[in-house]
C-alpha positions as a printed NumPy array, in Angstrom:
array([[  0.   ,   0.   ,   0.   ],
       [  2.766,   2.445,   0.894],
       [  4.338,   1.976,  -2.545],
       [  1.037,   2.746,  -4.259],
       [  0.452,   5.814,  -2.099],
       [  3.934,   7.149,  -2.849],
       [  3.428,   6.446,  -6.543],
       [  0.093,   8.272,  -6.566],
       [  1.619,  11.211,  -4.706],
       [  4.442,  11.411,  -7.238],
       [  1.959,  11.38 , -10.12 ],
       [ -0.027,  14.144,  -8.444],
       [ -3.205,  12.068,  -8.47 ],
       [ -4.079,  12.892,  -4.866],
       [ -3.618,  16.607,  -5.502],
       [ -5.939,  16.445,  -8.51 ],
       [ -8.511,  14.437,  -6.571],
       [ -8.423,  16.816,  -3.598],
       [ -8.632,  19.809,  -5.94 ],
       [-11.688,  18.322,  -7.65 ],
       [-13.37 ,  17.682,  -4.289],
       [-12.594,  21.25 ,  -3.182],
       [-14.196,  22.587,  -6.379],
       [-17.282,  20.442,  -5.787],
       [-17.394,  21.637,  -2.178],
       [-17.225,  25.268,  -3.274],
       [-20.083,  24.683,  -5.723],
       [-22.013,  22.894,  -2.979],
       [-23.767,  20.705,  -5.539],
       [-21.965,  17.379,  -5.245],
       [-20.636,  17.396,  -1.684],
       [-21.512,  19.287,   1.497],
       [-18.658,  21.037,   3.319],
       [-16.089,  18.366,   4.129],
       [-13.834,  18.401,   7.198],
       [-10.194,  19.375,   6.656],
       [ -9.126,  15.778,   7.277],
       [-11.406,  13.239,   5.622],
       [-10.846,   9.54 ,   6.414],
       [-12.158,   8.648,   2.953],
       [ -9.115,  10.2  ,   1.266]])
């Protein structure tokens, strides 16, 4: 798992995912306001 996480971090996948969630949160259409630390991520 740690290898996959590091690989995803290097590819910037997590940043893109978090950015997308933040955009959805700002729109308020897809997700309600999420806590700063979400266990789902």
